[in-house]
mmCIF file of C-alpha atoms in Angstrom:
data_model
loop_
_atom_site.group_PDB
_atom_site.id
_atom_site.type_symbol
_atom_site.label_atom_id
_atom_site.label_comp_id
_atom_site.label_asym_id
_atom_site.label_seq_id
_atom_site.Cartn_x
_atom_site.Cartn_y
_atom_site.Cartn_z
ATOM 1 C CA MET G 296 54.531 -50.639 -185.791
ATOM 2 C CA LYS G 297 54.509 -48.412 -188.755
ATOM 3 C CA ARG G 298 51.189 -51.000 -190.186
ATOM 4 C CA LYS G 299 49.586 -50.663 -186.912
ATOM 5 C CA PHE G 300 49.542 -47.059 -186.499
ATOM 6 C CA LEU G 301 47.985 -45.814 -189.646
ATOM 7 C CA PHE G 302 45.699 -48.687 -189.126
ATOM 8 C CA TYR G 303 44.354 -46.480 -186.057
ATOM 9 C CA LEU G 304 45.031 -43.393 -187.643
ATOM 10 C CA MET G 305 42.206 -44.541 -190.414
ATOM 11 C CA SER G 306 40.084 -45.715 -187.719
ATOM 12 C CA LEU G 307 40.235 -42.315 -185.942
ATOM 13 C CA ILE G 308 39.132 -40.725 -189.292
ATOM 14 C CA MET G 309 36.515 -42.732 -189.778
ATOM 15 C CA LEU G 310 34.897 -42.630 -186.424
ATOM 16 C CA ILE G 311 34.991 -38.653 -186.252
ATOM 17 C CA THR G 312 33.694 -38.875 -189.376
ATOM 18 C CA SER G 313 30.576 -41.112 -188.661
ATOM 19 C CA CYS G 314 30.770 -39.010 -185.644
ATOM 20 C CA ASP G 315 29.975 -35.830 -187.496
ATOM 21 C CA ASN G 316 27.386 -37.139 -189.911
ATOM 22 C CA VAL G 317 25.527 -38.363 -186.829
ATOM 23 C CA LEU G 318 25.308 -34.963 -185.388
ATOM 24 C CA ASP G 319 23.524 -33.449 -188.955
ATOM 25 C CA VAL G 320 20.575 -31.602 -188.794
ATOM 26 C CA GLU G 321 17.803 -34.355 -190.755
ATOM 27 C CA LYS G 322 16.067 -34.078 -193.128
ATOM 28 C CA LEU G 323 13.116 -32.186 -192.963
ATOM 29 C CA ASP G 324 10.056 -32.932 -195.536
ATOM 30 C CA PHE G 325 6.897 -31.521 -193.888
ATOM 31 C CA ASP G 326 3.112 -30.700 -194.936
ATOM 32 C CA VAL G 327 -0.141 -29.708 -193.938
ATOM 33 C CA GLN G 328 -4.024 -30.503 -194.959
ATOM 34 C CA VAL G 329 -7.057 -30.387 -193.793
ATOM 35 C CA GLU G 330 -10.684 -31.262 -195.761
ATOM 36 C CA LYS G 331 -11.641 -27.823 -196.364
ATOM 37 C CA THR G 332 -10.725 -23.956 -195.592
ATOM 38 C CA THR G 333 -14.091 -22.523 -193.713
ATOM 39 C CA TYR G 334 -15.519 -24.321 -190.757
ATOM 40 C CA LYS G 335 -18.265 -22.927 -188.358
ATOM 41 C CA VAL G 336 -17.880 -21.377 -184.553
ATOM 42 C CA GLY G 337 -17.540 -24.516 -182.491
ATOM 43 C CA GLU G 338 -16.548 -27.352 -185.574
ATOM 44 C CA ASN G 339 -13.745 -29.418 -185.134
ATOM 45 C CA ILE G 340 -11.081 -28.657 -187.141
ATOM 46 C CA LEU G 341 -9.211 -32.030 -188.346
ATOM 47 C CA PHE G 342 -4.463 -31.181 -189.536
ATOM 48 C CA LYS G 343 -3.001 -34.372 -191.031
ATOM 49 C CA LEU G 344 0.840 -33.679 -191.364
ATOM 50 C CA GLN G 345 2.697 -35.272 -192.926
ATOM 51 C CA GLY G 346 6.759 -35.873 -192.181
ATOM 52 C CA GLU G 347 7.957 -36.619 -189.186
ATOM 53 C CA PRO G 348 10.127 -33.462 -188.095
ATOM 54 C CA ARG G 349 11.628 -33.473 -184.451
ATOM 55 C CA TYR G 350 9.517 -30.347 -183.359
ATOM 56 C CA ILE G 351 6.377 -28.752 -184.350
ATOM 57 C CA ASN G 352 4.996 -26.030 -183.120
ATOM 58 C CA PHE G 353 1.059 -24.205 -184.173
ATOM 59 C CA PHE G 354 0.524 -20.986 -184.468
ATOM 60 C CA SER G 355 -4.297 -20.803 -184.489
ATOM 61 C CA GLY G 356 -3.935 -16.629 -186.201
ATOM 62 C CA GLU G 357 -5.465 -15.684 -183.206
ATOM 63 C CA VAL G 358 -4.019 -13.113 -180.816
ATOM 64 C CA GLY G 359 -1.755 -14.355 -178.745
ATOM 65 C CA ASN G 360 -0.568 -17.045 -180.837
ATOM 66 C CA ASP G 361 -0.052 -15.570 -184.567
ATOM 67 C CA TYR G 362 2.683 -16.492 -186.609
ATOM 68 C CA ASP G 363 3.195 -12.959 -187.481
ATOM 69 C CA TYR G 364 3.630 -10.798 -184.817
ATOM 70 C CA LEU G 365 5.870 -13.772 -182.692
ATOM 71 C CA ASN G 366 8.887 -11.133 -183.158
ATOM 72 C CA ASN G 367 6.936 -7.833 -181.936
ATOM 73 C CA SER G 368 5.088 -6.867 -179.468
ATOM 74 C CA ARG G 369 1.374 -5.104 -179.558
ATOM 75 C CA TYR G 370 -0.634 -3.238 -178.021
ATOM 76 C CA VAL G 371 -4.226 -5.426 -178.039
ATOM 77 C CA LYS G 372 -7.073 -2.997 -176.575
ATOM 78 C CA ASN G 373 -9.626 -4.232 -173.656
ATOM 79 C CA ASN G 374 -12.617 -6.131 -174.130
ATOM 80 C CA PHE G 375 -13.170 -7.343 -170.603
ATOM 81 C CA PHE G 376 -14.078 -4.799 -167.652
ATOM 82 C CA SER G 377 -14.100 -5.636 -164.197
ATOM 83 C CA PHE G 378 -14.081 -5.418 -160.188
ATOM 84 C CA TYR G 379 -14.760 -7.324 -157.860
ATOM 85 C CA PHE G 380 -14.607 -8.218 -153.747
ATOM 86 C CA THR G 381 -15.075 -10.382 -150.621
ATOM 87 C CA LEU G 382 -18.998 -10.419 -149.058
ATOM 88 C CA GLN G 383 -19.369 -11.701 -145.948
ATOM 89 C CA TYR G 384 -22.038 -11.941 -143.631
ATOM 90 C CA GLN G 385 -22.781 -11.674 -140.572
ATOM 91 C CA TYR G 386 -26.330 -12.405 -138.838
ATOM 92 C CA PRO G 387 -28.207 -12.830 -142.062
ATOM 93 C CA THR G 388 -31.696 -11.639 -142.181
ATOM 94 C CA THR G 389 -33.648 -12.588 -145.220
ATOM 95 C CA GLU G 390 -34.227 -8.636 -146.454
ATOM 96 C CA GLN G 391 -31.144 -7.389 -149.399
ATOM 97 C CA GLN G 392 -29.400 -5.284 -147.475
ATOM 98 C CA VAL G 393 -26.018 -5.028 -149.817
ATOM 99 C CA GLU G 394 -26.014 -2.659 -153.045
ATOM 100 C CA VAL G 395 -23.297 -1.991 -156.118
ATOM 101 C CA PHE G 396 -22.675 0.920 -158.131
ATOM 102 C CA LEU G 397 -20.869 2.542 -160.423
ATOM 103 C CA LEU G 398 -20.233 6.654 -160.841
ATOM 104 C CA LYS G 399 -19.349 7.753 -164.144
ATOM 105 C CA ASP G 400 -17.851 11.297 -163.874
ATOM 106 C CA PHE G 401 -18.958 11.803 -160.615
ATOM 107 C CA ASP G 402 -16.388 15.145 -159.288
ATOM 108 C CA GLY G 403 -19.235 15.157 -156.453
ATOM 109 C CA ASP G 404 -17.872 14.844 -152.509
ATOM 110 C CA ARG G 405 -18.035 11.239 -151.848
ATOM 111 C CA SER G 406 -18.779 12.104 -147.835
ATOM 112 C CA ASP G 407 -22.093 13.801 -148.576
ATOM 113 C CA TYR G 408 -25.200 11.446 -148.933
ATOM 114 C CA ASN G 409 -27.057 13.980 -150.476
ATOM 115 C CA VAL G 410 -24.913 14.022 -152.980
ATOM 116 C CA ILE G 411 -24.525 10.727 -153.291
ATOM 117 C CA SER G 412 -27.970 9.985 -153.347
ATOM 118 C CA ASN G 413 -29.817 12.101 -156.246
ATOM 119 C CA LEU G 414 -27.150 11.082 -159.105
ATOM 120 C CA GLY G 415 -29.740 10.227 -161.264
ATOM 121 C CA SER G 416 -29.248 7.060 -162.971
ATOM 122 C CA ASP G 417 -26.493 7.897 -166.150
ATOM 123 C CA LYS G 418 -24.535 8.568 -163.839
ATOM 124 C CA LYS G 419 -25.228 5.655 -160.604
ATOM 125 C CA ILE G 420 -25.474 2.743 -162.063
ATOM 126 C CA ASP G 421 -26.831 0.019 -160.494
ATOM 127 C CA VAL G 422 -25.043 -3.535 -160.987
ATOM 128 C CA THR G 423 -26.323 -5.434 -158.370
ATOM 129 C CA ASN G 424 -27.612 -8.009 -159.801
ATOM 130 C CA ARG G 425 -24.225 -8.668 -161.894
ATOM 131 C CA TYR G 426 -23.431 -9.981 -158.538
ATOM 132 C CA PRO G 427 -25.068 -13.290 -157.308
ATOM 133 C CA LEU G 428 -23.070 -12.863 -154.268
ATOM 134 C CA VAL G 429 -24.248 -9.887 -153.116
ATOM 135 C CA THR G 430 -27.840 -10.060 -154.323
ATOM 136 C CA ALA G 431 -28.216 -13.093 -152.476
ATOM 137 C CA ARG G 432 -30.828 -13.559 -148.961
ATOM 138 C CA ASN G 433 -29.954 -16.768 -147.782
ATOM 139 C CA GLY G 434 -26.749 -14.299 -145.569
ATOM 140 C CA GLU G 435 -23.943 -16.090 -148.137
ATOM 141 C CA SER G 436 -20.168 -15.226 -148.078
ATOM 142 C CA GLY G 437 -16.982 -15.416 -150.358
ATOM 143 C CA ILE G 438 -15.810 -13.884 -153.237
ATOM 144 C CA SER G 439 -17.950 -12.312 -155.889
ATOM 145 C CA ASN G 440 -17.946 -12.961 -159.219
ATOM 146 C CA LYS G 441 -16.545 -10.749 -161.632
ATOM 147 C CA PRO G 442 -19.205 -9.705 -164.421
ATOM 148 C CA ASN G 443 -17.706 -7.862 -167.581
ATOM 149 C CA LEU G 444 -18.752 -4.223 -166.969
ATOM 150 C CA MET G 445 -17.540 -3.164 -170.343
ATOM 151 C CA ASP G 446 -20.741 -2.255 -172.310
ATOM 152 C CA LEU G 447 -21.490 0.736 -169.611
ATOM 153 C CA VAL G 448 -17.918 2.646 -169.977
ATOM 154 C CA LYS G 449 -14.836 2.634 -172.426
ATOM 155 C CA PRO G 450 -11.554 3.271 -172.336
ATOM 156 C CA GLY G 451 -10.355 7.046 -170.492
ATOM 157 C CA ASP G 452 -14.102 7.039 -168.557
ATOM 158 C CA LYS G 453 -13.547 8.110 -164.847
ATOM 159 C CA PHE G 454 -15.709 5.903 -162.373
ATOM 160 C CA ASN G 455 -15.820 5.528 -158.793
ATOM 161 C CA ILE G 456 -17.589 2.295 -156.761
ATOM 162 C CA ALA G 457 -19.691 2.540 -154.820
ATOM 163 C CA ILE G 458 -21.247 0.221 -152.638
ATOM 164 C CA ARG G 459 -24.286 0.752 -150.799
ATOM 165 C CA TYR G 460 -25.717 -0.676 -146.536
ATOM 166 C CA ARG G 461 -29.878 0.071 -146.156
ATOM 167 C CA LYS G 462 -31.862 -1.365 -143.120
ATOM 168 C CA ARG G 463 -34.732 -0.815 -143.381
ATOM 169 C CA ALA G 464 -37.342 0.484 -140.985
ATOM 170 C CA PRO G 465 -39.386 -1.290 -139.407
ATOM 171 C CA ASN G 466 -37.223 -3.520 -138.392
ATOM 172 C CA THR G 467 -34.276 -3.484 -135.419
ATOM 173 C CA ALA G 468 -31.586 -5.417 -136.629
ATOM 174 C CA GLY G 469 -30.390 -5.611 -139.630
ATOM 175 C CA ALA G 470 -27.034 -8.551 -141.075
ATOM 176 C CA THR G 471 -23.688 -6.770 -140.213
ATOM 177 C CA ILE G 472 -21.089 -6.958 -143.291
ATOM 178 C CA TRP G 473 -17.747 -7.167 -143.829
ATOM 179 C CA PHE G 474 -16.378 -5.769 -147.069
ATOM 180 C CA SER G 475 -12.806 -6.180 -148.160
ATOM 181 C CA ASN G 476 -10.229 -6.721 -151.300
ATOM 182 C CA LEU G 477 -11.946 -5.426 -154.112
ATOM 183 C CA LYS G 478 -9.746 -5.482 -156.893
ATOM 184 C CA LEU G 479 -10.036 -4.279 -160.650
ATOM 185 C CA TYR G 480 -9.701 -6.684 -163.513
ATOM 186 C CA TYR G 481 -9.291 -6.101 -166.890
ATOM 187 C CA SER G 482 -8.233 -8.028 -169.531
ATOM 188 C CA ASN G 483 -8.510 -7.564 -173.991
ATOM 189 C CA GLY G 484 -8.388 -12.150 -174.253
ATOM 190 C CA VAL G 485 -4.623 -12.893 -173.981
ATOM 191 C CA ASN G 486 -3.205 -11.237 -171.138
ATOM 192 C CA SER G 487 -4.793 -9.965 -168.038
ATOM 193 C CA SER G 488 -4.216 -7.452 -165.451
ATOM 194 C CA GLU G 489 -5.335 -6.859 -161.903
ATOM 195 C CA THR G 490 -4.451 -4.150 -159.320
ATOM 196 C CA ALA G 491 -5.741 -5.102 -155.409
ATOM 197 C CA LEU G 492 -7.418 -1.258 -154.111
ATOM 198 C CA SER G 493 -6.304 0.285 -150.908
ATOM 199 C CA LEU G 494 -9.233 0.413 -148.168
ATOM 200 C CA LYS G 495 -7.531 3.227 -146.338
ATOM 201 C CA ASN G 496 -5.707 4.886 -149.854
ATOM 202 C CA ASP G 497 -9.025 4.571 -151.715
ATOM 203 C CA PHE G 498 -11.720 4.986 -149.573
ATOM 204 C CA LEU G 499 -12.976 7.477 -146.155
ATOM 205 C CA GLN G 500 -12.632 6.449 -142.803
ATOM 206 C CA TYR G 501 -16.490 6.711 -143.155
ATOM 207 C CA CYS G 502 -19.572 6.690 -144.775
ATOM 208 C CA ALA G 503 -22.096 9.137 -146.487
ATOM 209 C CA CYS G 504 -25.252 8.024 -144.501
ATOM 210 C CA ASN G 505 -28.382 9.070 -143.984
ATOM 211 C CA GLU G 506 -29.485 11.371 -140.914
ATOM 212 C CA ASN G 507 -31.016 8.287 -139.523
ATOM 213 C CA LYS G 508 -27.554 6.363 -139.267
ATOM 214 C CA ILE G 509 -24.644 7.769 -136.388
ATOM 215 C CA PRO G 510 -22.010 8.510 -138.869
ATOM 216 C CA THR G 511 -19.710 6.167 -137.237
ATOM 217 C CA ARG G 512 -21.184 3.212 -136.118
ATOM 218 C CA SER G 513 -20.575 1.908 -140.267
ATOM 219 C CA GLU G 514 -16.372 2.228 -140.060
ATOM 220 C CA ASN G 515 -13.060 1.431 -142.450
ATOM 221 C CA ARG G 516 -10.958 -0.428 -140.444
ATOM 222 C CA SER G 517 -8.010 -0.212 -142.497
ATOM 223 C CA TYR G 518 -7.701 3.202 -140.303
ATOM 224 C CA ASN G 519 -7.174 1.720 -136.895
ATOM 225 C CA THR G 520 -3.707 2.284 -134.714
ATOM 226 C CA ALA G 521 -4.424 -1.760 -135.376
ATOM 227 C CA PRO G 522 -6.026 -1.360 -138.420
ATOM 228 C CA THR G 523 -7.649 -4.619 -139.640
ATOM 229 C CA GLN G 524 -8.447 -4.906 -143.727
ATOM 230 C CA TYR G 525 -11.881 -4.599 -143.496
ATOM 231 C CA ILE G 526 -15.079 -2.059 -143.922
ATOM 232 C CA ILE G 527 -17.958 -3.355 -140.832
ATOM 233 C CA MET G 528 -20.758 -1.945 -142.374
ATOM 234 C CA TRP G 529 -24.243 -2.898 -140.266
ATOM 235 C CA PRO G 530 -27.312 -1.174 -137.723
ATOM 236 C CA ASN G 531 -27.599 1.252 -135.476
ATOM 237 C CA THR G 532 -27.722 -0.655 -131.768
ATOM 238 C CA THR G 533 -29.356 1.690 -129.353
ATOM 239 C CA ALA G 534 -30.490 4.870 -129.727
ATOM 240 C CA THR G 535 -28.216 7.408 -129.005
ATOM 241 C CA VAL G 536 -28.357 11.355 -128.958
ATOM 242 C CA ASN G 537 -28.153 12.567 -132.922
ATOM 243 C CA THR G 538 -25.724 16.070 -131.412
ATOM 244 C CA ALA G 539 -26.664 17.122 -135.202
ATOM 245 C CA ASN G 540 -30.115 17.449 -135.178
ATOM 246 C CA THR G 541 -32.142 18.821 -132.019
ATOM 247 C CA ALA G 542 -35.300 20.326 -133.546
ATOM 248 C CA ALA G 543 -38.364 18.422 -131.969
ATOM 249 C CA GLY G 544 -38.930 14.897 -132.227
ATOM 250 C CA TYR G 545 -35.324 13.857 -133.654
ATOM 251 C CA THR G 546 -33.250 13.649 -131.409
ATOM 252 C CA LYS G 547 -32.242 9.722 -130.876
ATOM 253 C CA TYR G 548 -31.089 7.829 -133.645
ATOM 254 C CA SER G 549 -33.336 5.467 -134.062
ATOM 255 C CA VAL G 550 -32.744 1.908 -133.981
ATOM 256 C CA ALA G 551 -35.558 1.029 -136.283
ATOM 257 C CA SER G 552 -35.439 4.022 -138.542
ATOM 258 C CA GLU G 553 -34.354 3.713 -142.630
ATOM 259 C CA GLN G 554 -31.044 3.393 -142.581
ATOM 260 C CA ASP G 555 -28.210 3.919 -145.206
ATOM 261 C CA GLU G 556 -25.207 4.866 -145.903
ATOM 262 C CA TYR G 557 -22.506 4.599 -149.419
ATOM 263 C CA TRP G 558 -19.307 4.120 -149.047
ATOM 264 C CA VAL G 559 -17.484 5.536 -152.412
ATOM 265 C CA THR G 560 -13.729 4.430 -154.057
ATOM 266 C CA LYS G 561 -11.837 7.608 -155.610
ATOM 267 C CA GLN G 562 -12.310 8.345 -158.960
ATOM 268 C CA TYR G 563 -9.658 6.035 -161.571
ATOM 269 C CA THR G 564 -9.776 6.075 -165.203
ATOM 270 C CA VAL G 565 -11.009 2.391 -167.335
ATOM 271 C CA GLU G 566 -7.647 1.459 -168.921
ATOM 272 C CA ASP G 567 -7.536 1.682 -172.896
ATOM 273 C CA GLY G 568 -5.333 -1.958 -172.880
ATOM 274 C CA PHE G 569 -2.041 -2.861 -173.366
ATOM 275 C CA GLU G 570 1.099 -4.916 -175.074
ATOM 276 C CA ILE G 571 1.009 -8.744 -175.766
ATOM 277 C CA LYS G 572 3.448 -10.983 -176.855
ATOM 278 C CA ASP G 573 2.713 -13.800 -179.267
ATOM 279 C CA TRP G 574 4.011 -17.038 -178.614
ATOM 280 C CA SER G 575 3.736 -20.579 -180.218
ATOM 281 C CA LYS G 576 2.085 -23.010 -178.909
ATOM 282 C CA PRO G 577 4.596 -26.235 -178.944
ATOM 283 C CA ILE G 578 2.240 -29.855 -179.845
ATOM 284 C CA LYS G 579 5.119 -32.065 -180.295
ATOM 285 C CA SER G 580 8.402 -32.809 -178.920
ATOM 286 C CA TYR G 581 11.985 -34.059 -179.154
ATOM 287 C CA THR G 582 10.152 -36.756 -177.280
ATOM 288 C CA ASP G 583 7.159 -37.497 -178.777
ATOM 289 C CA PRO G 584 5.656 -40.189 -181.270
ATOM 290 C CA LYS G 585 5.215 -38.868 -184.611
ATOM 291 C CA LEU G 586 2.377 -37.076 -184.891
ATOM 292 C CA THR G 587 -0.135 -37.140 -188.032
ATOM 293 C CA PHE G 588 -3.458 -35.180 -186.927
ATOM 294 C CA TYR G 589 -4.263 -32.057 -184.646
ATOM 295 C CA ASN G 590 -7.230 -30.794 -184.208
ATOM 296 C CA TYR G 591 -8.674 -27.527 -183.397
ATOM 297 C CA VAL G 592 -11.323 -25.317 -182.892
ATOM 298 C CA TYR G 593 -12.280 -21.375 -183.058
ATOM 299 C CA GLN G 594 -14.704 -20.461 -181.290
ATOM 300 C CA ASN G 595 -14.792 -16.891 -182.992
ATOM 301 C CA PRO G 596 -16.056 -15.980 -186.361
ATOM 302 C CA GLY G 597 -13.104 -14.515 -188.857
ATOM 303 C CA THR G 598 -10.302 -14.939 -191.930
ATOM 304 C CA TYR G 599 -7.058 -16.533 -190.149
ATOM 305 C CA LYS G 600 -3.605 -17.698 -191.032
ATOM 306 C CA VAL G 601 -3.509 -20.952 -189.446
ATOM 307 C CA VAL G 602 0.843 -21.701 -189.789
ATOM 308 C CA PHE G 603 2.801 -24.740 -188.320
ATOM 309 C CA GLU G 604 6.450 -24.362 -187.781
ATOM 310 C CA ALA G 605 8.829 -27.633 -188.618
ATOM 311 C CA LYS G 606 11.467 -27.363 -186.857
ATOM 312 C CA ASN G 607 14.911 -30.607 -186.356
ATOM 313 C CA ALA G 608 18.183 -29.310 -184.558
ATOM 314 C CA SER G 609 21.116 -31.296 -183.604
ATOM 315 C CA ALA G 610 24.567 -29.222 -182.575
ATOM 316 C CA LYS G 611 25.415 -28.503 -185.747
ATOM 317 C CA GLY G 612 21.869 -26.274 -186.848
ATOM 318 C CA MET G 613 18.590 -26.282 -187.380
ATOM 319 C CA LYS G 614 16.206 -26.660 -190.224
ATOM 320 C CA SER G 615 12.740 -25.769 -189.860
ATOM 321 C CA LEU G 616 9.942 -24.951 -192.482
ATOM 322 C CA THR G 617 6.717 -23.964 -192.031
ATOM 323 C CA LYS G 618 2.786 -24.780 -193.870
ATOM 324 C CA GLU G 619 -0.017 -21.785 -194.056
ATOM 325 C CA VAL G 620 -3.423 -22.435 -194.261
ATOM 326 C CA ILE G 621 -6.007 -19.839 -194.630
ATOM 327 C CA LEU G 622 -9.169 -20.633 -192.912
ATOM 328 C CA THR G 623 -12.367 -19.053 -192.763
ATOM 329 C CA ILE G 624 -14.860 -19.244 -189.554
ATOM 330 C CA THR G 625 -18.055 -19.004 -190.189
ATOM 331 C CA GLU G 626 -20.975 -18.362 -186.752
#
């Protein structure tokens, strides 16, 4: 009986020892090699990997994927600023009728047509050609693109967005245009932020228009008792008595007249940037097969510290090892 007990006890000790050895963290052997240390933008870089770590993380050294900032957030300036919107044409004509402007440092009355119309090109910057949807002459509808407008402004600049609708004489008809979903967009190359603007809070109820246009013809329907989230821009449909101008020879709002109007947002400030956190890029997990090479391409010139982080882990702990490669990327 005593011998049996000793046998079972020794077996149990051997089993525990065996399990404990299995739980030990595997030895970590890892290295990285490249053929050269200078590459061109767009050129493929082949990293040759040696060893069999269970996990591998990659850091390119670019903003957002930089090992040196792994545990620290940092402030990165924006390099992209834009706004975009939804535009829908009904009864489209062959004539462009919408223009888009960026108003810089505008301190005038956004309900006054003459004030807006007389702004110089340094204050009223025409960005219409950057929005293909707006310049389309075939009645295209949809969400506009997001062109980078950072070349026109700098952080801290004050700006308004202005949408212009025109019906040219002597035409008696013009497109009905629905404008909605205006959003501001910023990016610093890693993260982006987007702000949806409110038609009711950011626009007036009625446009700033010339004397030929019925002032309440086009309207911001978010102000309605039963609101809808769009601004409708359309021309005069019938001649109406112009009570604001009773001069001889001008008693009606003409259907065929040159009609011009602006919709101007409230003022905003160009944002400087925002904080980001850098993250690793996992390229191998526990269940993946052995990784012997990794390809990467840089899109911008500069000097980059590339880091590969290899790890082995078990229930008893973890071992990690980093390998660095300094690369120069040229044009």
